[in-house]
PDB file of C-alpha atoms in Angstrom:
ATOM      1  CA  MET W   7     132.809  41.748  59.425  1.00  0.00           C
ATOM      2  CA  THR W   8     133.142  43.074  55.945  1.00  0.00           C
ATOM      3  CA  LYS W   9     133.328  46.694  54.990  1.00  0.00           C
ATOM      4  CA  HIS W  10     129.820  46.852  53.583  1.00  0.00           C
ATOM      5  CA  THR W  11     128.409  44.955  56.722  1.00  0.00           C
ATOM      6  CA  PHE W  12     129.949  47.555  59.047  1.00  0.00           C
ATOM      7  CA  MET W  13     128.516  50.549  56.919  1.00  0.00           C
ATOM      8  CA  TYR W  14     125.319  49.122  57.087  1.00  0.00           C
ATOM      9  CA  ILE W  15     125.223  48.923  60.860  1.00  0.00           C
ATOM     10  CA  ILE W  16     126.470  52.256  61.205  1.00  0.00           C
ATOM     11  CA  GLY W  17     123.832  53.565  58.764  1.00  0.00           C
ATOM     12  CA  LEU W  18     121.029  51.471  60.585  1.00  0.00           C
ATOM     13  CA  ALA W  19     122.260  53.094  64.046  1.00  0.00           C
ATOM     14  CA  SER W  20     121.995  56.500  62.580  1.00  0.00           C
ATOM     15  CA  VAL W  21     118.706  55.822  61.317  1.00  0.00           C
ATOM     16  CA  VAL W  22     117.463  54.675  64.871  1.00  0.00           C
ATOM     17  CA  ALA W  23     119.140  57.699  66.709  1.00  0.00           C
ATOM     18  CA  VAL W  24     117.587  60.110  64.239  1.00  0.00           C
ATOM     19  CA  ALA W  25     114.297  58.584  64.689  1.00  0.00           C
ATOM     20  CA  ASN W  26     114.487  58.692  68.490  1.00  0.00           C
ATOM     21  CA  PHE W  27     115.755  62.203  68.351  1.00  0.00           C
ATOM     22  CA  ALA W  28     112.621  63.121  66.259  1.00  0.00           C
ATOM     23  CA  VAL W  29     110.160  61.324  68.568  1.00  0.00           C
ATOM     24  CA  TYR W  30     111.833  63.043  71.729  1.00  0.00           C
ATOM     25  CA  ARG W  31     111.560  66.448  69.841  1.00  0.00           C
ATOM     26  CA  LEU W  32     107.750  65.574  68.862  1.00  0.00           C
ATOM     27  CA  THR W  33     106.790  64.679  72.514  1.00  0.00           C
ATOM     28  CA  PRO W  34     107.113  67.723  74.599  1.00  0.00           C
ATOM     29  CA  PRO W  35     107.910  67.249  78.361  1.00  0.00           C
ATOM     30  CA  PRO W  36     104.942  67.120  80.841  1.00  0.00           C
ATOM     31  CA  SER W  37     103.567  70.644  81.778  1.00  0.00           C
ATOM     32  CA  THR W  38     104.129  71.776  85.420  1.00  0.00           C
ATOM     33  CA  ARG W  39     102.270  74.826  85.477  1.00  0.00           C
ATOM     34  CA  VAL W  40      99.922  75.668  88.166  1.00  0.00           C
ATOM     35  CA  SER W  41      97.524  78.868  87.645  1.00  0.00           C
ATOM     36  CA  VAL W  42      95.768  81.133  89.946  1.00  0.00           C
ATOM     37  CA  SER W  43      92.561  83.156  89.088  1.00  0.00           C
ATOM     38  CA  PRO W  44      92.313  85.947  89.480  1.00  0.00           C
ATOM     39  CA  GLU W  45      96.030  86.984  89.043  1.00  0.00           C
ATOM     40  CA  LEU W  46      95.111  89.932  91.045  1.00  0.00           C
ATOM     41  CA  LEU W  47      92.425  90.393  93.255  1.00  0.00           C
ATOM     42  CA  ASP W  48      91.006  94.068  93.568  1.00  0.00           C
ATOM     43  CA  VAL W  49      88.441  93.993  96.736  1.00  0.00           C
ATOM     44  CA  GLY W  50      87.856  97.822  96.509  1.00  0.00           C
ATOM     45  CA  GLU W  51      87.277  99.703  99.718  1.00  0.00           C
ATOM     46  CA  VAL W  52      87.817  97.881 102.900  1.00  0.00           C
ATOM     47  CA  THR W  53      87.998  98.665 106.697  1.00  0.00           C
ATOM     48  CA  GLN W  54      90.944  98.038 109.095  1.00  0.00           C
ATOM     49  CA  ALA W  55      89.164  94.937 110.119  1.00  0.00           C
ATOM     50  CA  PRO W  56      90.208  91.754 108.316  1.00  0.00           C
ATOM     51  CA  PHE W  57      88.960  90.981 105.010  1.00  0.00           C
ATOM     52  CA  THR W  58      88.894  87.784 103.019  1.00  0.00           C
ATOM     53  CA  GLY W  59      89.852  87.006  99.336  1.00  0.00           C
ATOM     54  CA  ASP W  60      88.955  83.857  97.405  1.00  0.00           C
ATOM     55  CA  PHE W  61      91.279  82.387  94.612  1.00  0.00           C
ATOM     56  CA  SER W  62      91.190  79.491  92.287  1.00  0.00           C
ATOM     57  CA  ILE W  63      94.208  77.347  92.071  1.00  0.00           C
ATOM     58  CA  THR W  64      94.200  74.911  89.151  1.00  0.00           C
ATOM     59  CA  ASN W  65      96.767  72.269  88.232  1.00  0.00           C
ATOM     60  CA  GLN W  66      97.156  72.642  84.407  1.00  0.00           C
ATOM     61  CA  SER W  67      99.747  69.766  84.238  1.00  0.00           C
ATOM     62  CA  ASN W  68      99.566  66.034  83.575  1.00  0.00           C
ATOM     63  CA  LEU W  69     101.291  65.374  86.918  1.00  0.00           C
ATOM     64  CA  GLU W  70     100.140  65.464  90.379  1.00  0.00           C
ATOM     65  CA  VAL W  71     100.942  68.660  92.255  1.00  0.00           C
ATOM     66  CA  THR W  72     101.243  68.979  95.880  1.00  0.00           C
ATOM     67  CA  LEU W  73     100.740  72.537  97.440  1.00  0.00           C
ATOM     68  CA  LEU W  74     103.091  73.339 100.427  1.00  0.00           C
ATOM     69  CA  GLU W  75     102.811  75.588 103.400  1.00  0.00           C
ATOM     70  CA  PRO W  76     102.006  79.266 102.264  1.00  0.00           C
ATOM     71  CA  LYS W  77     104.525  82.012 102.924  1.00  0.00           C
ATOM     72  CA  THR W  78     102.358  85.051 104.226  1.00  0.00           C
ATOM     73  CA  SER W  79     103.305  88.523 104.937  1.00  0.00           C
ATOM     74  CA  CYS W  80     102.566  90.491 107.882  1.00  0.00           C
ATOM     75  CA  THR W  81      99.303  91.739 106.586  1.00  0.00           C
ATOM     76  CA  CYS W  82      98.036  88.263 105.985  1.00  0.00           C
ATOM     77  CA  THR W  83      96.684  86.365 108.907  1.00  0.00           C
ATOM     78  CA  LYS W  84      95.850  83.017 107.275  1.00  0.00           C
ATOM     79  CA  VAL W  85      95.404  81.017 104.093  1.00  0.00           C
ATOM     80  CA  VAL W  86      92.879  78.183 104.080  1.00  0.00           C
ATOM     81  CA  ILE W  87      93.442  75.484 101.329  1.00  0.00           C
ATOM     82  CA  PRO W  88      91.063  72.430 101.895  1.00  0.00           C
ATOM     83  CA  GLN W  89      92.838  70.311  99.496  1.00  0.00           C
ATOM     84  CA  GLN W  90      96.759  69.933  99.286  1.00  0.00           C
ATOM     85  CA  VAL W  91      97.239  67.489  96.691  1.00  0.00           C
ATOM     86  CA  LEU W  92      95.820  68.434  93.146  1.00  0.00           C
ATOM     87  CA  PRO W  93      95.444  65.763  90.503  1.00  0.00           C
ATOM     88  CA  PRO W  94      96.098  66.692  86.746  1.00  0.00           C
ATOM     89  CA  GLY W  95      93.366  69.198  85.787  1.00  0.00           C
ATOM     90  CA  GLY W  96      92.205  69.613  89.609  1.00  0.00           C
ATOM     91  CA  SER W  97      91.229  72.930  91.219  1.00  0.00           C
ATOM     92  CA  VAL W  98      90.871  74.070  94.637  1.00  0.00           C
ATOM     93  CA  GLN W  99      89.589  77.404  96.074  1.00  0.00           C
ATOM     94  CA  ALA W 100      91.805  79.004  98.349  1.00  0.00           C
ATOM     95  CA  THR W 101      90.724  81.854 101.015  1.00  0.00           C
ATOM     96  CA  ALA W 102      93.215  84.322 102.234  1.00  0.00           C
ATOM     97  CA  GLU W 103      92.350  86.422 105.296  1.00  0.00           C
ATOM     98  CA  PHE W 104      94.032  89.795 105.374  1.00  0.00           C
ATOM     99  CA  LYS W 105      94.432  92.667 107.976  1.00  0.00           C
ATOM    100  CA  GLY W 106      93.635  96.055 106.608  1.00  0.00           C
ATOM    101  CA  GLY W 107      96.532  97.698 108.500  1.00  0.00           C
ATOM    102  CA  SER W 108      96.614 100.518 111.062  1.00  0.00           C
ATOM    103  CA  ASN W 109      96.394 103.266 108.769  1.00  0.00           C
ATOM    104  CA  GLY W 110      94.099 104.098 105.727  1.00  0.00           C
ATOM    105  CA  GLY W 111      95.428 104.169 102.009  1.00  0.00           C
ATOM    106  CA  ASP W 112      96.182 101.921  99.103  1.00  0.00           C
ATOM    107  CA  LEU W 113      97.271  98.382 100.355  1.00  0.00           C
ATOM    108  CA  GLN W 114      98.872  95.487  98.226  1.00  0.00           C
ATOM    109  CA  THR W 115      99.443  92.163  99.615  1.00  0.00           C
ATOM    110  CA  LEU W 116     101.274  88.979  98.368  1.00  0.00           C
ATOM    111  CA  VAL W 117     101.088  85.304  99.580  1.00  0.00           C
ATOM    112  CA  LEU W 118     103.589  82.923  98.084  1.00  0.00           C
ATOM    113  CA  ILE W 119     102.401  79.223  97.838  1.00  0.00           C
ATOM    114  CA  PRO W 120     105.316  76.775  96.898  1.00  0.00           C
ATOM    115  CA  TYR W 121     104.428  73.307  95.283  1.00  0.00           C
ATOM    116  CA  LYS W 122     106.031  70.188  94.377  1.00  0.00           C
ATOM    117  CA  TYR W 123     105.678  67.578  91.674  1.00  0.00           C
ATOM    118  CA  SER W 124     107.569  64.598  90.422  1.00  0.00           C
ATOM    119  CA  GLY W 125     110.749  65.944  89.235  1.00  0.00           C
ATOM    120  CA  GLY W 126     110.712  69.452  90.473  1.00  0.00           C
ATOM    121  CA  THR W 127     109.181  72.274  92.410  1.00  0.00           C
ATOM    122  CA  GLY W 128     107.513  75.669  91.662  1.00  0.00           C
ATOM    123  CA  GLU W 129     105.789  78.632  93.329  1.00  0.00           C
ATOM    124  CA  ILE W 130     102.431  80.625  92.719  1.00  0.00           C
ATOM    125  CA  SER W 131     101.370  83.876  94.327  1.00  0.00           C
ATOM    126  CA  LEU W 132      98.017  85.305  95.559  1.00  0.00           C
ATOM    127  CA  SER W 133      97.978  88.903  95.121  1.00  0.00           C
ATOM    128  CA  THR W 134      95.200  91.546  96.275  1.00  0.00           C
ATOM    129  CA  ARG W 135      94.895  95.271  96.054  1.00  0.00           C
ATOM    130  CA  ALA W 136      92.645  97.297  98.301  1.00  0.00           C
ATOM    131  CA  LYS W 137      91.743 100.813  99.439  1.00  0.00           C
ATOM    132  CA  VAL W 138      91.877 100.677 103.316  1.00  0.00           C
ATOM    133  CA  LEU W 139      89.346 103.102 105.141  1.00  0.00           C
ATOM    134  CA  PRO W 140      90.121 104.280 108.476  1.00  0.00           C
ATOM    135  CA  HIS W 141      88.029 103.027 111.273  1.00  0.00           C
ATOM    136  CA  ILE W 142      86.924 106.735 112.111  1.00  0.00           C
ATOM    137  CA  SER W 143      87.291 109.271 109.133  1.00  0.00           C
ATOM    138  CA  LEU W 144      86.406 113.092 109.633  1.00  0.00           C
ATOM    139  CA  SER W 145      85.439 115.261 106.530  1.00  0.00           C
ATOM    140  CA  PRO W 146      86.121 117.802 105.104  1.00  0.00           C
ATOM    141  CA  LYS W 147      89.914 118.109 105.759  1.00  0.00           C
ATOM    142  CA  SER W 148      89.971 121.720 105.190  1.00  0.00           C
ATOM    143  CA  ILE W 149      87.490 124.341 105.759  1.00  0.00           C
ATOM    144  CA  THR W 150      87.445 128.183 105.913  1.00  0.00           C
ATOM    145  CA  ILE W 151      85.295 129.989 108.548  1.00  0.00           C
ATOM    146  CA  ASP W 152      84.336 133.571 107.973  1.00  0.00           C
ATOM    147  CA  MET W 153      84.225 134.589 111.530  1.00  0.00           C
ATOM    148  CA  ASP W 154      82.349 137.918 110.769  1.00  0.00           C
ATOM    149  CA  GLU W 155      79.402 135.991 109.564  1.00  0.00           C
ATOM    150  CA  GLU W 156      79.444 133.619 112.477  1.00  0.00           C
ATOM    151  CA  LYS W 157      78.063 130.842 110.368  1.00  0.00           C
ATOM    152  CA  PRO W 158      78.278 127.193 111.726  1.00  0.00           C
ATOM    153  CA  VAL W 159      80.591 124.859 109.821  1.00  0.00           C
ATOM    154  CA  GLU W 160      79.935 121.055 110.095  1.00  0.00           C
ATOM    155  CA  ILE W 161      82.631 118.357 110.121  1.00  0.00           C
ATOM    156  CA  VAL W 162      81.226 114.799 109.443  1.00  0.00           C
ATOM    157  CA  CYS W 163      82.554 111.974 111.748  1.00  0.00           C
ATOM    158  CA  GLN W 164      82.035 108.486 110.026  1.00  0.00           C
ATOM    159  CA  SER W 165      82.505 105.225 111.641  1.00  0.00           C
ATOM    160  CA  ASN W 166      83.512 103.007 108.293  1.00  0.00           C
ATOM    161  CA  TYR W 167      83.268  99.586 110.333  1.00  0.00           C
ATOM    162  CA  ASP W 168      81.024  99.425 113.215  1.00  0.00           C
ATOM    163  CA  PRO W 169      77.686 101.268 112.818  1.00  0.00           C
ATOM    164  CA  GLU W 170      77.284 101.040 116.569  1.00  0.00           C
ATOM    165  CA  VAL W 171      80.312 103.373 117.230  1.00  0.00           C
ATOM    166  CA  SER W 172      79.396 107.007 118.408  1.00  0.00           C
ATOM    167  CA  VAL W 173      80.963 110.251 119.223  1.00  0.00           C
ATOM    168  CA  THR W 174      81.141 110.539 123.307  1.00  0.00           C
ATOM    169  CA  GLN W 175      82.765 113.868 123.498  1.00  0.00           C
ATOM    170  CA  VAL W 176      84.317 116.694 121.603  1.00  0.00           C
ATOM    171  CA  ASN W 177      86.307 119.561 122.849  1.00  0.00           C
ATOM    172  CA  CYS W 178      88.139 122.443 121.242  1.00  0.00           C
ATOM    173  CA  THR W 179      91.026 124.481 122.780  1.00  0.00           C
ATOM    174  CA  SER W 180      90.202 127.700 121.023  1.00  0.00           C
ATOM    175  CA  SER W 181      87.898 130.036 123.054  1.00  0.00           C
ATOM    176  CA  LEU W 182      86.772 131.308 119.731  1.00  0.00           C
ATOM    177  CA  ILE W 183      84.878 128.323 118.641  1.00  0.00           C
ATOM    178  CA  ASP W 184      81.638 126.621 120.126  1.00  0.00           C
ATOM    179  CA  ILE W 185      81.184 122.963 119.377  1.00  0.00           C
ATOM    180  CA  SER W 186      77.947 120.976 119.328  1.00  0.00           C
ATOM    181  CA  ILE W 187      77.326 117.537 118.274  1.00  0.00           C
ATOM    182  CA  SER W 188      74.444 116.283 116.179  1.00  0.00           C
ATOM    183  CA  LYS W 189      74.016 112.282 115.893  1.00  0.00           C
ATOM    184  CA  GLU W 190      72.656 111.280 112.420  1.00  0.00           C
ATOM    185  CA  THR W 191      71.315 107.861 111.296  1.00  0.00           C
ATOM    186  CA  GLY W 192      73.608 105.074 111.195  1.00  0.00           C
ATOM    187  CA  SER W 193      77.291 105.547 111.892  1.00  0.00           C
ATOM    188  CA  ARG W 194      77.561 109.273 110.887  1.00  0.00           C
ATOM    189  CA  THR W 195      77.795 112.139 113.552  1.00  0.00           C
ATOM    190  CA  LYS W 196      78.107 115.919 112.840  1.00  0.00           C
ATOM    191  CA  ILE W 197      80.395 118.043 114.775  1.00  0.00           C
ATOM    192  CA  ILE W 198      79.163 121.713 114.338  1.00  0.00           C
ATOM    193  CA  LEU W 199      81.764 124.480 114.760  1.00  0.00           C
ATOM    194  CA  THR W 200      80.251 127.908 115.621  1.00  0.00           C
ATOM    195  CA  PRO W 201      82.557 130.851 115.522  1.00  0.00           C
ATOM    196  CA  LYS W 202      82.101 133.441 118.077  1.00  0.00           C
ATOM    197  CA  SER W 203      82.465 137.261 117.539  1.00  0.00           C
ATOM    198  CA  ILE W 204      85.955 138.419 117.332  1.00  0.00           C
ATOM    199  CA  VAL W 205      85.190 142.091 118.189  1.00  0.00           C
ATOM    200  CA  GLY W 206      87.528 143.075 120.950  1.00  0.00           C
ATOM    201  CA  LYS W 207      89.437 139.679 121.081  1.00  0.00           C
ATOM    202  CA  ALA W 208      93.137 139.814 121.184  1.00  0.00           C
ATOM    203  CA  ASP W 209      95.160 138.790 117.934  1.00  0.00           C
ATOM    204  CA  SER W 210      97.000 136.273 119.946  1.00  0.00           C
ATOM    205  CA  LEU W 211      93.766 134.190 120.264  1.00  0.00           C
ATOM    206  CA  LEU W 212      93.843 133.791 116.415  1.00  0.00           C
ATOM    207  CA  SER W 213      97.637 132.970 116.115  1.00  0.00           C
ATOM    208  CA  GLU W 214      97.826 130.387 118.901  1.00  0.00           C
ATOM    209  CA  PRO W 215      97.667 126.530 117.862  1.00  0.00           C
ATOM    210  CA  ALA W 216      94.335 124.924 118.403  1.00  0.00           C
ATOM    211  CA  TYR W 217      92.648 121.678 117.791  1.00  0.00           C
ATOM    212  CA  VAL W 218      89.535 119.899 118.160  1.00  0.00           C
ATOM    213  CA  SER W 219      89.628 116.527 120.196  1.00  0.00           C
ATOM    214  CA  VAL W 220      87.020 113.839 119.267  1.00  0.00           C
ATOM    215  CA  SER W 221      86.467 110.738 121.678  1.00  0.00           C
ATOM    216  CA  THR W 222      84.500 107.900 120.233  1.00  0.00           C
ATOM    217  CA  THR W 223      83.684 104.345 121.395  1.00  0.00           C
ATOM    218  CA  SER W 224      85.813 102.755 118.817  1.00  0.00           C
ATOM    219  CA  LYS W 225      88.232 100.336 120.199  1.00  0.00           C
ATOM    220  CA  TRP W 226      90.465 100.894 117.237  1.00  0.00           C
ATOM    221  CA  MET W 227      90.332 104.753 117.273  1.00  0.00           C
ATOM    222  CA  PRO W 228      89.004 106.046 120.325  1.00  0.00           C
ATOM    223  CA  HIS W 229      90.495 109.540 120.018  1.00  0.00           C
ATOM    224  CA  VAL W 230      90.901 111.551 117.049  1.00  0.00           C
ATOM    225  CA  ARG W 231      92.629 114.915 117.038  1.00  0.00           C
ATOM    226  CA  VAL W 232      91.781 117.712 114.563  1.00  0.00           C
ATOM    227  CA  PRO W 233      94.412 120.336 114.368  1.00  0.00           C
ATOM    228  CA  LEU W 234      93.009 123.862 113.812  1.00  0.00           C
ATOM    229  CA  LEU W 235      95.039 126.707 112.167  1.00  0.00           C
ATOM    230  CA  LEU W 236      93.511 130.214 112.829  1.00  0.00           C
ATOM    231  CA  LYS W 237      94.828 132.949 110.653  1.00  0.00           C
ATOM    232  CA  MET W 238      93.827 136.529 111.045  1.00  0.00           C
ATOM    233  CA  PRO W 239      94.053 138.712 107.745  1.00  0.00           C
ATOM    234  CA  VAL W 240      95.073 142.372 107.785  1.00  0.00           C
ATOM    235  CA  ALA W 241      91.616 143.492 107.299  1.00  0.00           C
ATOM    236  CA  ARG W 242      90.401 141.453 110.369  1.00  0.00           C
ATOM    237  CA  ASN W 243      87.351 140.286 108.899  1.00  0.00           C
ATOM    238  CA  SER W 244      87.911 136.650 108.090  1.00  0.00           C
ATOM    239  CA  VAL W 245      89.701 133.756 109.734  1.00  0.00           C
ATOM    240  CA  SER W 246      91.053 130.913 108.049  1.00  0.00           C
ATOM    241  CA  LEU W 247      90.695 127.392 109.641  1.00  0.00           C
ATOM    242  CA  SER W 248      92.323 124.489 108.186  1.00  0.00           C
ATOM    243  CA  VAL W 249      91.343 121.039 109.393  1.00  0.00           C
ATOM    244  CA  HIS W 250      93.715 117.897 109.115  1.00  0.00           C
ATOM    245  CA  THR W 251      92.747 114.653 110.573  1.00  0.00           C
ATOM    246  CA  LYS W 252      95.051 112.229 112.200  1.00  0.00           C
ATOM    247  CA  GLY W 253      94.944 109.183 114.816  1.00  0.00           C
ATOM    248  CA  LYS W 254      96.432 109.999 118.123  1.00  0.00           C
TER     249      LYS W 254
END
């Protein structure tokens, strides 16, 4: 082999290598991205009963994708995915069922769904945000009673889940407060607190801890206790009563 022939072969090999490199660089690897819509589902106000959220899962790659077993948290009861294998460009609707939890407040949940494709794996997430209402709520949370005026004060008991739930009994440990129940339409019940005259009453009656106990037909919150804080001012002409709700 002559020197010129050898140099020609080397040069030709270099051209082929550069061409192949250019083709490789110009041909991107297949996408394996799987998208979820919405990325965060805000369901607004929900009760403590289970609620559902729907998500659209789309295979945006040019490879077949197989969805695997979801990894759920303690607040998620189940995830229903009717189709496990997604062809390129295919979509499926997933429905996740969540529990609101035992307490009210803000709730954020996350479900992870792994998937596999030819040559690799990945993972997507189903995220929700909700404001959980307790099954039974009382409002307002703080009130002030002027004992001299003996004006009734109302507390509203609201069933946020079952309209058939009703208040069965209300008791107060303070002998200075009369209580009556006024049923309204729907799931609302008014608890009316009527202060008695404090003339001639001992100061100890105003300083002792007291509470209102509310019994309901709810299987989730059959009893709700409302602590009462009675304070007697120096002028002895008004009593401050603070109400804070909590489940028993």
